[in-house]
Amino acid sequence: MSSSAPPASENRPSRSPFAGPGEQGRQLWRAAGEAVLAGALVLLTYQGESWIEARLTGGAPALALVGVALVLVRRRFPVASVLGLAALMGAVPVVALLTAVAAYTAARQLETPRRRAGLLLGAAASAMAVCVVAAPHLELGSSLFGLALSAVLAVITVVVPGLVGIAAGQQDRLLRALRERTAAAEEAQRLADSESRVRERSRIAAEMHDLVGHRLSLVSLHAGGLEMALLKEAPGLRDEAAVVGRAARDAMQELREVLGVLGPLGRDTGTDALTDATGTRADIEALVEESRGVGIPVEFCWEGQDLDARPARVRRAVHRVVRESLTNVHRYATGAHVTVVVRHTDERVEVRVRNGVPPVPPAAATGLGSGRGLTGLRERVALLNGSLEAHRTPGGGFAVTAGLPADPGPGAETAEAAPYDDGPAAVDEPGSGLSAFQRRLAGAVTGLLGLAGVGLMMLFGVLLVSHSRYDLAYQSPEKPRLGMAKERVQRAVAPDDDMARAAAAGREPPRPGSATGCLYPYTDRAEGGRLKIVRYCFRSDTLIAIDRFSVPIVTEKATEPPHGSRKHD
Protein backbone atom coordinates (compact mmCIF):
# COMPACT_ATOMS: atom_id res chain seq x y z
CA MET A 1 0.00 0.00 0.00
CA SER A 2 2.72 2.44 0.98
CA SER A 3 4.80 1.65 -2.08
CA SER A 4 2.10 2.93 -4.40
CA ALA A 5 1.88 6.35 -2.78
CA PRO A 6 5.07 7.93 -4.16
CA PRO A 7 4.23 7.32 -7.81
CA ALA A 8 0.84 8.95 -7.29
CA SER A 9 2.44 12.02 -5.80
CA GLU A 10 4.94 12.14 -8.62
CA ASN A 11 2.27 11.91 -11.32
CA ARG A 12 0.04 14.54 -9.73
CA PRO A 13 2.08 17.61 -10.82
CA SER A 14 2.21 16.46 -14.45
CA ARG A 15 -1.58 16.77 -14.81
CA SER A 16 -1.57 20.50 -14.07
CA PRO A 17 -0.50 22.80 -16.92
CA PHE A 18 0.58 25.45 -14.41
CA ALA A 19 3.01 23.36 -12.30
CA GLY A 20 6.63 22.60 -13.04
CA PRO A 21 8.66 19.45 -12.40
CA GLY A 22 8.55 18.39 -8.75
CA GLU A 23 5.72 20.77 -7.85
CA GLN A 24 2.56 19.43 -6.30
CA GLY A 25 -0.97 20.72 -6.66
CA ARG A 26 -2.64 22.56 -9.49
CA GLN A 27 -1.11 25.98 -8.63
CA LEU A 28 -4.33 27.76 -9.66
CA TRP A 29 -3.83 30.73 -7.34
CA ARG A 30 -0.34 31.33 -8.64
CA ALA A 31 -1.57 31.04 -12.23
CA ALA A 32 -4.31 33.59 -11.52
CA GLY A 33 -1.81 36.04 -10.08
CA GLU A 34 0.55 35.54 -12.99
CA ALA A 35 -2.32 36.10 -15.43
CA VAL A 36 -3.05 39.47 -13.83
CA LEU A 37 0.62 40.46 -13.90
CA ALA A 38 0.97 39.29 -17.51
CA GLY A 39 -2.01 41.38 -18.53
CA ALA A 40 -0.52 44.40 -16.81
CA LEU A 41 2.78 43.87 -18.64
CA VAL A 42 0.95 43.65 -21.96
CA LEU A 43 -0.90 46.92 -21.28
CA LEU A 44 2.30 48.70 -20.24
CA THR A 45 4.10 47.52 -23.33
CA TYR A 46 1.17 48.51 -25.52
CA GLN A 47 1.42 52.08 -24.28
CA GLY A 48 4.93 52.32 -25.68
CA GLU A 49 4.46 50.38 -28.92
CA SER A 50 0.86 51.01 -29.95
CA TRP A 51 2.01 52.27 -33.34
CA ILE A 52 2.80 48.65 -34.24
CA GLU A 53 -0.28 46.92 -32.84
CA ALA A 54 -2.64 49.52 -34.25
CA ARG A 55 -2.10 48.02 -37.70
CA LEU A 56 -3.54 44.72 -36.47
CA THR A 57 -6.87 46.41 -35.73
CA GLY A 58 -8.92 43.96 -33.66
CA GLY A 59 -6.44 41.06 -33.83
CA ALA A 60 -3.96 42.45 -31.31
CA PRO A 61 -6.06 41.78 -28.14
CA ALA A 62 -6.76 38.20 -29.19
CA LEU A 63 -3.07 37.54 -29.89
CA ALA A 64 -2.16 39.16 -26.57
CA LEU A 65 -4.52 36.75 -24.77
CA VAL A 66 -2.79 33.87 -26.54
CA GLY A 67 0.51 35.22 -25.22
CA VAL A 68 -0.85 35.36 -21.65
CA ALA A 69 -2.02 31.74 -21.95
CA LEU A 70 1.41 30.66 -23.23
CA VAL A 71 3.26 32.32 -20.36
CA LEU A 72 1.01 30.61 -17.80
CA VAL A 73 1.99 27.12 -19.03
CA ARG A 74 5.71 27.89 -19.33
CA ARG A 75 6.63 25.60 -16.41
CA ARG A 76 4.73 22.60 -17.75
CA PHE A 77 5.56 23.15 -21.44
CA PRO A 78 8.70 25.34 -21.48
CA VAL A 79 9.76 24.66 -25.07
CA ALA A 80 6.32 25.21 -26.61
CA SER A 81 5.77 28.33 -24.50
CA VAL A 82 9.04 30.00 -25.51
CA LEU A 83 8.76 29.13 -29.20
CA GLY A 84 5.12 30.21 -29.34
CA LEU A 85 5.73 33.52 -27.58
CA ALA A 86 8.80 34.25 -29.70
CA ALA A 87 6.87 33.67 -32.91
CA LEU A 88 3.98 35.73 -31.59
CA MET A 89 6.37 38.53 -30.63
CA GLY A 90 7.40 38.83 -34.28
CA ALA A 91 3.90 40.08 -35.10
CA VAL A 92 2.76 41.45 -31.72
CA PRO A 93 5.70 43.01 -29.84
CA VAL A 94 3.49 43.71 -26.80
CA VAL A 95 4.18 40.13 -25.65
CA ALA A 96 7.92 40.79 -25.61
CA LEU A 97 8.13 40.97 -21.81
CA LEU A 98 6.13 37.74 -21.55
CA THR A 99 8.64 36.16 -23.92
CA ALA A 100 11.45 37.27 -21.62
CA VAL A 101 9.72 35.64 -18.62
CA ALA A 102 9.20 32.38 -20.50
CA ALA A 103 12.79 32.34 -21.83
CA TYR A 104 14.19 32.86 -18.33
CA THR A 105 12.02 30.12 -16.82
CA ALA A 106 12.74 27.60 -19.58
CA ALA A 107 16.51 28.23 -19.57
CA ARG A 108 16.58 27.88 -15.79
CA GLN A 109 14.53 24.70 -15.85
CA LEU A 110 16.26 22.82 -18.68
CA GLU A 111 19.42 21.01 -17.59
CA THR A 112 20.90 19.89 -20.90
CA PRO A 113 23.15 22.57 -22.48
CA ARG A 114 22.27 21.41 -25.99
CA ARG A 115 18.54 21.78 -25.34
CA ARG A 116 19.00 25.23 -23.82
CA ALA A 117 21.11 26.47 -26.75
CA GLY A 118 18.74 24.96 -29.30
CA LEU A 119 15.71 26.49 -27.61
CA LEU A 120 17.16 30.00 -27.43
CA LEU A 121 18.44 29.91 -31.01
CA GLY A 122 15.17 28.46 -32.30
CA ALA A 123 13.11 31.07 -30.46
CA ALA A 124 15.26 33.92 -31.77
CA ALA A 125 15.09 32.54 -35.31
CA SER A 126 11.31 32.12 -35.18
CA ALA A 127 10.82 35.68 -33.90
CA MET A 128 13.02 37.07 -36.66
CA ALA A 129 11.37 35.00 -39.39
CA VAL A 130 7.85 36.02 -38.39
CA CYS A 131 8.78 39.68 -38.10
CA VAL A 132 10.55 39.70 -41.48
CA VAL A 133 7.43 38.28 -43.13
CA ALA A 134 4.90 40.36 -41.15
CA ALA A 135 6.61 43.78 -41.36
CA PRO A 136 5.63 44.59 -44.97
CA HIS A 137 2.08 43.31 -44.50
CA LEU A 138 1.61 45.38 -41.35
CA GLU A 139 3.09 48.41 -43.15
CA LEU A 140 5.84 48.68 -40.56
CA GLY A 141 8.46 48.91 -43.24
CA SER A 142 10.48 46.67 -45.47
CA SER A 143 11.69 43.18 -44.60
CA LEU A 144 15.06 44.69 -43.73
CA PHE A 145 13.40 46.84 -41.06
CA GLY A 146 11.54 43.78 -39.76
CA LEU A 147 14.85 41.92 -39.53
CA ALA A 148 16.47 44.75 -37.57
CA LEU A 149 13.49 45.12 -35.22
CA SER A 150 13.20 41.39 -34.59
CA ALA A 151 16.94 41.06 -34.00
CA VAL A 152 16.78 43.70 -31.28
CA LEU A 153 13.74 42.10 -29.68
CA ALA A 154 15.21 38.60 -29.90
CA VAL A 155 18.47 39.60 -28.25
CA ILE A 156 16.81 41.60 -25.47
CA THR A 157 13.85 39.32 -24.69
CA VAL A 158 15.18 35.86 -25.59
CA VAL A 159 18.97 35.71 -25.47
CA VAL A 160 19.64 37.97 -22.47
CA PRO A 161 16.92 36.48 -20.19
CA GLY A 162 17.91 33.01 -21.39
CA LEU A 163 21.54 33.55 -20.37
CA VAL A 164 20.43 34.88 -16.98
CA GLY A 165 18.17 31.84 -16.59
CA ILE A 166 21.04 29.51 -17.47
CA ALA A 167 23.21 31.12 -14.80
CA ALA A 168 20.39 30.90 -12.24
CA GLY A 169 19.75 27.25 -13.13
CA GLN A 170 23.44 26.42 -12.77
CA GLN A 171 23.42 28.12 -9.37
CA ASP A 172 20.35 26.14 -8.30
CA ARG A 173 21.93 22.85 -9.34
CA LEU A 174 25.22 23.80 -7.68
CA LEU A 175 23.46 24.66 -4.41
CA ARG A 176 21.50 21.43 -4.58
CA ALA A 177 24.71 19.46 -5.14
CA LEU A 178 26.40 21.30 -2.28
CA ARG A 179 23.46 20.54 0.01
CA GLU A 180 23.65 16.88 -0.91
CA ARG A 181 27.41 16.80 -0.38
CA THR A 182 27.03 18.61 2.94
CA ALA A 183 24.39 16.14 4.05
CA ALA A 184 26.62 13.24 3.01
CA ALA A 185 29.61 14.75 4.82
CA GLU A 186 27.56 15.34 7.97
CA GLU A 187 26.24 11.80 7.81
CA ALA A 188 29.77 10.45 7.36
CA GLN A 189 30.98 12.55 10.29
CA ARG A 190 28.08 11.32 12.40
CA LEU A 191 28.92 7.72 11.58
CA ALA A 192 32.60 8.35 12.30
CA ASP A 193 31.77 9.90 15.66
CA SER A 194 29.46 7.02 16.47
CA GLU A 195 32.20 4.57 15.56
CA SER A 196 34.66 6.46 17.75
CA ARG A 197 32.25 6.31 20.66
CA VAL A 198 31.71 2.60 20.19
CA ARG A 199 35.45 2.00 19.95
CA GLU A 200 36.02 3.99 23.13
CA ARG A 201 33.39 1.98 24.96
CA SER A 202 35.01 -1.18 23.61
CA ARG A 203 38.35 0.06 24.89
CA ILE A 204 36.80 0.76 28.29
CA ALA A 205 35.38 -2.77 28.27
CA ALA A 206 38.82 -4.14 27.47
CA GLU A 207 40.28 -2.22 30.38
CA MET A 208 37.54 -3.58 32.62
CA HIS A 209 38.33 -7.06 31.35
CA ASP A 210 42.01 -6.63 32.16
CA LEU A 211 41.56 -5.13 35.60
CA VAL A 212 38.55 -7.14 36.78
CA GLY A 213 40.05 -10.30 35.28
CA HIS A 214 43.24 -9.63 37.21
CA ARG A 215 41.27 -9.30 40.44
CA LEU A 216 39.31 -12.48 39.76
CA SER A 217 42.53 -14.34 38.97
CA LEU A 218 43.91 -13.32 42.36
CA VAL A 219 40.72 -14.46 44.05
CA SER A 220 40.91 -17.83 42.24
CA LEU A 221 44.58 -18.20 43.13
CA HIS A 222 44.07 -17.48 46.83
CA ALA A 223 41.01 -19.75 46.90
CA GLY A 224 43.13 -22.60 45.48
CA GLY A 225 45.84 -22.02 48.08
CA LEU A 226 43.26 -21.92 50.83
CA GLU A 227 41.76 -25.14 49.53
CA MET A 228 45.17 -26.90 49.70
CA ALA A 229 45.88 -25.53 53.20
CA LEU A 230 42.54 -26.71 54.58
CA LEU A 231 42.81 -30.18 53.05
CA LYS A 232 44.01 -31.72 56.34
CA GLU A 233 43.30 -29.08 58.95
CA ALA A 234 39.62 -28.28 58.18
CA PRO A 235 38.10 -30.57 55.55
CA GLY A 236 34.70 -28.91 56.07
CA LEU A 237 36.03 -25.51 55.08
CA ARG A 238 37.88 -27.00 52.10
CA ASP A 239 34.62 -27.38 50.21
CA GLU A 240 33.79 -23.72 50.84
CA ALA A 241 37.18 -22.67 49.46
CA ALA A 242 36.58 -24.87 46.42
CA VAL A 243 33.21 -23.16 45.86
CA VAL A 244 34.91 -19.73 45.98
CA GLY A 245 37.52 -20.85 43.44
CA ARG A 246 34.90 -22.25 41.05
CA ALA A 247 32.82 -19.06 41.38
CA ALA A 248 35.85 -16.92 40.53
CA ARG A 249 36.65 -19.06 37.47
CA ASP A 250 33.01 -19.03 36.34
CA ALA A 251 32.87 -15.25 36.79
CA MET A 252 36.01 -14.89 34.70
CA GLN A 253 34.50 -17.03 31.93
CA GLU A 254 31.21 -15.12 31.98
CA LEU A 255 33.11 -11.83 31.86
CA ARG A 256 34.91 -12.97 28.72
CA GLU A 257 31.62 -14.05 27.12
CA VAL A 258 29.76 -10.84 27.98
CA LEU A 259 32.53 -8.53 26.80
CA GLY A 260 33.11 -10.70 23.77
CA VAL A 261 29.87 -9.42 22.16
CA LEU A 262 31.64 -6.10 21.66
CA GLY A 263 33.93 -7.72 19.14
CA PRO A 264 37.71 -7.63 19.27
CA LEU A 265 38.63 -5.72 22.41
CA GLY A 266 41.05 -2.90 21.58
CA ARG A 267 43.86 -2.68 24.08
CA ASP A 268 45.30 0.59 22.87
CA THR A 269 46.14 1.71 26.38
CA GLY A 270 49.67 3.01 25.96
CA THR A 271 53.14 1.66 25.73
CA ASP A 272 52.66 -0.32 28.91
CA ALA A 273 49.75 -2.45 30.08
CA LEU A 274 47.29 -0.85 32.48
CA THR A 275 48.27 -1.29 36.07
CA ASP A 276 47.27 0.11 39.42
CA ALA A 277 49.71 2.96 38.76
CA THR A 278 47.90 4.08 35.58
CA GLY A 279 46.87 7.75 35.87
CA THR A 280 48.94 8.49 38.92
CA ARG A 281 51.50 11.25 39.06
CA ALA A 282 54.33 8.88 38.25
CA ASP A 283 52.45 7.57 35.21
CA ILE A 284 51.77 11.08 33.86
CA GLU A 285 55.40 12.05 34.45
CA ALA A 286 56.43 9.00 32.42
CA LEU A 287 54.23 10.15 29.52
CA VAL A 288 55.77 13.62 29.73
CA GLU A 289 59.29 12.18 29.70
CA GLU A 290 58.46 10.12 26.60
CA SER A 291 57.46 13.31 24.78
CA ARG A 292 60.58 15.13 25.95
CA GLY A 293 62.65 12.24 24.67
CA VAL A 294 61.44 12.84 21.10
CA GLY A 295 62.17 16.57 21.22
CA ILE A 296 58.87 18.03 22.46
CA PRO A 297 59.43 20.75 25.11
CA VAL A 298 56.84 19.85 27.73
CA GLU A 299 56.25 21.76 30.96
CA PHE A 300 54.53 19.64 33.61
CA CYS A 301 52.65 20.85 36.68
CA TRP A 302 50.79 18.73 39.24
CA GLU A 303 48.66 20.47 41.87
CA GLY A 304 47.19 18.55 44.77
CA GLN A 305 47.58 15.01 46.03
CA ASP A 306 48.31 11.96 43.93
CA LEU A 307 45.45 9.98 42.36
CA ASP A 308 46.48 6.59 43.70
CA ALA A 309 43.53 6.62 46.10
CA ARG A 310 40.98 7.52 43.42
CA PRO A 311 38.91 4.99 41.43
CA ALA A 312 40.69 3.28 38.58
CA ARG A 313 38.24 4.61 35.97
CA VAL A 314 39.14 8.20 36.95
CA ARG A 315 42.87 7.49 36.71
CA ARG A 316 42.41 5.77 33.34
CA ALA A 317 40.51 8.81 32.03
CA VAL A 318 43.30 11.16 33.16
CA HIS A 319 45.86 8.91 31.51
CA ARG A 320 43.89 8.81 28.24
CA VAL A 321 43.39 12.59 28.10
CA VAL A 322 47.08 13.35 28.59
CA ARG A 323 48.30 10.60 26.24
CA GLU A 324 45.86 11.45 23.41
CA SER A 325 46.68 15.17 23.68
CA LEU A 326 50.43 14.55 23.56
CA THR A 327 49.95 12.19 20.61
CA ASN A 328 48.13 14.93 18.69
CA VAL A 329 50.99 17.31 19.44
CA HIS A 330 53.45 14.76 18.01
CA ARG A 331 51.38 14.50 14.82
CA TYR A 332 50.29 18.04 14.11
CA ALA A 333 52.45 20.43 16.18
CA THR A 334 55.90 18.87 16.31
CA GLY A 335 58.31 21.07 18.27
CA ALA A 336 55.62 23.27 19.81
CA HIS A 337 55.87 24.15 23.48
CA VAL A 338 53.40 22.11 25.55
CA THR A 339 52.02 22.68 29.03
CA VAL A 340 50.46 19.78 30.96
CA VAL A 341 48.61 20.69 34.15
CA VAL A 342 46.77 18.25 36.46
CA ARG A 343 44.85 19.84 39.33
CA HIS A 344 43.42 17.49 41.99
CA THR A 345 41.02 18.74 44.66
CA ASP A 346 38.70 16.95 47.04
CA GLU A 347 35.80 17.03 44.56
CA ARG A 348 37.26 17.30 41.03
CA VAL A 349 40.20 16.44 38.86
CA GLU A 350 41.05 18.87 36.08
CA VAL A 351 43.46 18.13 33.25
CA ARG A 352 44.67 20.78 30.81
CA VAL A 353 47.04 20.18 27.91
CA ARG A 354 47.92 23.22 25.84
CA ASN A 355 50.39 23.65 23.00
CA GLY A 356 51.61 26.69 21.10
CA VAL A 357 52.34 27.21 17.43
CA PRO A 358 54.90 24.75 16.03
CA PRO A 359 58.13 26.31 14.73
CA VAL A 360 57.73 24.43 11.46
CA PRO A 361 54.26 24.01 9.90
CA PRO A 362 53.20 20.37 9.66
CA ALA A 363 53.47 18.63 6.33
CA ALA A 364 50.43 18.92 4.09
CA ALA A 365 50.02 15.16 4.13
CA THR A 366 49.16 15.16 7.82
CA GLY A 367 45.99 17.17 7.25
CA LEU A 368 44.00 18.39 10.19
CA GLY A 369 43.12 15.01 11.64
CA SER A 370 39.79 13.25 11.81
CA GLY A 371 38.98 14.25 15.38
CA ARG A 372 38.00 10.69 16.30
CA GLY A 373 40.44 10.58 19.18
CA LEU A 374 38.85 13.64 20.76
CA THR A 375 35.42 12.13 20.18
CA GLY A 376 36.48 9.02 22.07
CA LEU A 377 37.89 11.12 24.89
CA ARG A 378 34.67 13.09 25.10
CA GLU A 379 32.71 9.83 25.32
CA ARG A 380 34.93 8.47 28.10
CA VAL A 381 34.75 11.68 30.11
CA ALA A 382 30.98 11.96 29.60
CA LEU A 383 30.50 8.43 30.93
CA LEU A 384 32.05 9.67 34.17
CA ASN A 385 29.70 12.69 34.32
CA GLY A 386 32.57 14.97 33.33
CA SER A 387 33.16 17.45 30.53
CA LEU A 388 35.82 17.92 27.88
CA GLU A 389 36.58 20.95 25.71
CA ALA A 390 38.97 21.04 22.75
CA HIS A 391 39.50 24.26 20.80
CA ARG A 392 42.08 26.44 19.12
CA THR A 393 43.67 29.17 21.17
CA PRO A 394 43.80 32.82 20.06
CA GLY A 395 47.55 32.52 19.48
CA GLY A 396 47.13 29.68 16.98
CA GLY A 397 47.75 26.74 19.30
CA PHE A 398 45.39 24.12 20.67
CA ALA A 399 44.04 23.35 24.12
CA VAL A 400 42.32 20.31 25.61
CA THR A 401 40.62 20.72 29.00
CA ALA A 402 38.87 17.93 30.90
CA GLY A 403 37.00 18.10 34.19
CA LEU A 404 36.15 14.91 36.11
CA PRO A 405 34.50 14.23 39.44
CA ALA A 406 37.11 12.88 41.84
CA ASP A 407 34.71 10.14 42.96
CA PRO A 408 32.07 9.46 40.25
CA GLY A 409 30.23 7.03 42.49
CA PRO A 410 29.02 3.56 41.68
CA GLY A 411 27.45 3.02 38.28
CA ALA A 412 28.68 6.31 36.81
CA GLU A 413 30.56 4.52 34.06
CA THR A 414 27.39 2.76 32.93
CA ALA A 415 25.36 5.97 32.77
CA GLU A 416 24.39 7.35 29.42
CA ALA A 417 26.62 9.97 27.93
CA ALA A 418 25.43 13.37 26.91
CA PRO A 419 22.56 13.34 24.44
CA TYR A 420 23.80 12.52 20.98
CA ASP A 421 21.79 12.82 17.81
CA ASP A 422 21.82 9.48 16.03
CA GLY A 423 19.28 10.57 13.45
CA PRO A 424 20.04 11.54 9.90
CA ALA A 425 21.92 14.73 9.25
CA ALA A 426 19.77 17.75 8.62
CA VAL A 427 19.91 19.30 5.18
CA ASP A 428 19.66 23.03 4.64
CA GLU A 429 16.59 23.05 2.43
CA PRO A 430 14.40 26.05 1.81
CA GLY A 431 12.47 26.10 5.04
CA SER A 432 9.24 27.53 6.26
CA GLY A 433 8.43 30.66 8.20
CA LEU A 434 10.17 34.00 7.83
CA SER A 435 13.22 32.76 5.93
CA ALA A 436 11.12 31.17 3.18
CA PHE A 437 8.98 34.30 2.91
CA GLN A 438 12.08 36.46 2.66
CA ARG A 439 13.45 34.25 -0.11
CA ARG A 440 10.21 34.48 -2.08
CA LEU A 441 10.01 38.24 -1.55
CA ALA A 442 13.61 38.70 -2.67
CA GLY A 443 12.95 36.56 -5.73
CA ALA A 444 9.86 38.58 -6.63
CA VAL A 445 11.66 41.91 -6.23
CA THR A 446 14.61 40.66 -8.29
CA GLY A 447 12.26 39.43 -11.01
CA LEU A 448 10.44 42.77 -11.19
CA LEU A 449 13.72 44.67 -11.38
CA GLY A 450 14.89 42.33 -14.11
CA LEU A 451 11.70 42.88 -16.09
CA ALA A 452 12.07 46.63 -15.67
CA GLY A 453 15.61 46.42 -17.03
CA VAL A 454 14.45 44.32 -19.99
CA GLY A 455 11.63 46.77 -20.65
CA LEU A 456 14.01 49.74 -20.69
CA MET A 457 16.45 47.99 -23.00
CA MET A 458 13.62 46.99 -25.29
CA LEU A 459 12.24 50.55 -25.36
CA PHE A 460 15.60 52.06 -26.28
CA GLY A 461 16.26 49.37 -28.86
CA VAL A 462 12.88 49.79 -30.55
CA LEU A 463 13.28 53.59 -30.56
CA LEU A 464 16.68 53.35 -32.20
CA VAL A 465 15.48 50.92 -34.83
CA SER A 466 12.31 52.94 -35.41
CA HIS A 467 14.31 56.14 -35.80
CA SER A 468 16.46 54.61 -38.50
CA ARG A 469 13.72 52.75 -40.33
CA TYR A 470 13.04 55.59 -42.80
CA ASP A 471 16.69 56.35 -43.39
CA LEU A 472 17.92 52.82 -43.82
CA ALA A 473 15.14 50.26 -43.94
CA TYR A 474 13.34 51.81 -46.90
CA GLN A 475 16.33 52.43 -49.05
CA SER A 476 15.76 50.35 -52.13
CA PRO A 477 17.83 49.96 -55.29
CA GLU A 478 14.58 50.50 -57.27
CA LYS A 479 13.69 54.19 -57.29
CA PRO A 480 10.06 55.23 -57.78
CA ARG A 481 9.33 56.28 -61.37
CA LEU A 482 6.27 57.18 -63.38
CA GLY A 483 4.19 54.21 -64.45
CA MET A 484 5.28 52.06 -61.46
CA ALA A 485 2.60 50.10 -59.64
CA LYS A 486 1.47 51.43 -56.28
CA GLU A 487 2.52 48.25 -54.45
CA ARG A 488 6.09 48.58 -55.73
CA VAL A 489 6.18 52.24 -54.75
CA GLN A 490 5.04 51.41 -51.22
CA ARG A 491 7.84 48.87 -50.88
CA ALA A 492 10.41 51.43 -52.02
CA VAL A 493 9.39 54.39 -49.84
CA ALA A 494 8.25 55.02 -46.30
CA PRO A 495 4.58 54.38 -45.49
CA ASP A 496 1.95 57.05 -45.70
CA ASP A 497 2.23 59.42 -42.73
CA ASP A 498 -0.65 61.41 -41.27
CA MET A 499 1.66 64.17 -40.00
CA ALA A 500 3.15 64.74 -43.45
CA ARG A 501 -0.36 64.77 -44.96
CA ALA A 502 -1.54 67.33 -42.38
CA ALA A 503 1.48 69.55 -42.95
CA ALA A 504 0.89 69.55 -46.74
CA ALA A 505 -2.82 70.33 -46.45
CA GLY A 506 -3.48 73.76 -48.00
CA ARG A 507 0.19 74.30 -48.92
CA GLU A 508 0.81 71.63 -51.54
CA PRO A 509 0.78 72.08 -55.31
CA PRO A 510 -2.43 71.20 -57.15
CA ARG A 511 -2.93 67.48 -57.70
CA PRO A 512 -3.27 66.06 -61.21
CA GLY A 513 -6.89 66.08 -62.30
CA SER A 514 -6.95 62.34 -63.02
CA ALA A 515 -5.34 61.37 -59.69
CA THR A 516 -7.41 58.99 -57.60
CA GLY A 517 -5.14 59.12 -54.52
CA CYS A 518 -1.78 60.35 -53.23
CA LEU A 519 0.85 58.98 -50.90
CA TYR A 520 2.69 61.22 -48.40
CA PRO A 521 5.68 59.23 -47.03
CA TYR A 522 7.09 60.07 -43.62
CA THR A 523 9.89 62.63 -43.67
CA ASP A 524 11.98 64.47 -41.11
CA ARG A 525 14.12 66.42 -43.54
CA ALA A 526 14.00 70.12 -42.72
CA GLU A 527 16.00 73.06 -44.04
CA GLY A 528 15.67 76.73 -43.30
CA GLY A 529 12.61 76.26 -41.15
CA ARG A 530 10.75 74.37 -43.88
CA LEU A 531 9.87 70.67 -44.07
CA LYS A 532 10.58 68.93 -47.35
CA ILE A 533 7.79 66.63 -48.52
CA VAL A 534 7.55 64.25 -51.46
CA ARG A 535 4.09 63.43 -52.84
CA TYR A 536 3.28 60.42 -55.05
CA CYS A 537 -0.05 60.55 -56.88
CA PHE A 538 -1.71 57.51 -58.48
CA ARG A 539 -4.41 56.82 -61.02
CA SER A 540 -5.87 53.31 -60.76
CA ASP A 541 -2.82 52.16 -58.70
CA THR A 542 -0.38 53.55 -61.27
CA LEU A 543 2.09 56.32 -60.38
CA ILE A 544 1.37 59.36 -62.54
CA ALA A 545 3.11 62.20 -60.65
CA ILE A 546 6.00 62.80 -58.23
CA ASP A 547 5.92 66.25 -56.60
CA ARG A 548 8.57 67.65 -54.28
CA PHE A 549 7.77 70.77 -52.28
CA SER A 550 8.39 72.30 -48.86
CA VAL A 551 6.07 73.74 -46.25
CA PRO A 552 6.79 75.92 -43.23
CA ILE A 553 7.28 74.07 -39.97
CA VAL A 554 4.41 74.78 -37.57
CA THR A 555 5.48 75.13 -33.93
CA GLU A 556 2.05 74.25 -32.54
CA LYS A 557 1.05 70.61 -32.79
CA ALA A 558 -1.67 70.24 -35.36
CA THR A 559 -4.71 68.24 -34.55
CA GLU A 560 -4.01 64.65 -35.58
CA PRO A 561 -6.53 62.59 -37.45
CA PRO A 562 -7.41 59.21 -35.99
CA HIS A 563 -4.42 56.84 -35.88
CA GLY A 564 -4.16 54.69 -38.95
CA SER A 565 -6.49 56.88 -41.04
CA ARG A 566 -6.02 56.60 -44.79
CA LYS A 567 -8.52 59.29 -45.91
CA HIS A 568 -7.38 61.27 -49.00
CA ASP A 569 -8.45 64.68 -50.18
XYZ file of C-alpha atoms in Angstrom, residues 85 95-96 155 193 266 334:
7
model
C 5.734 33.519 -27.576
C 4.175 40.128 -25.650
C 7.922 40.793 -25.614
C 18.465 39.601 -28.247
C 31.768 9.903 15.662
C 41.047 -2.901 21.581
C 55.903 18.869 16.307
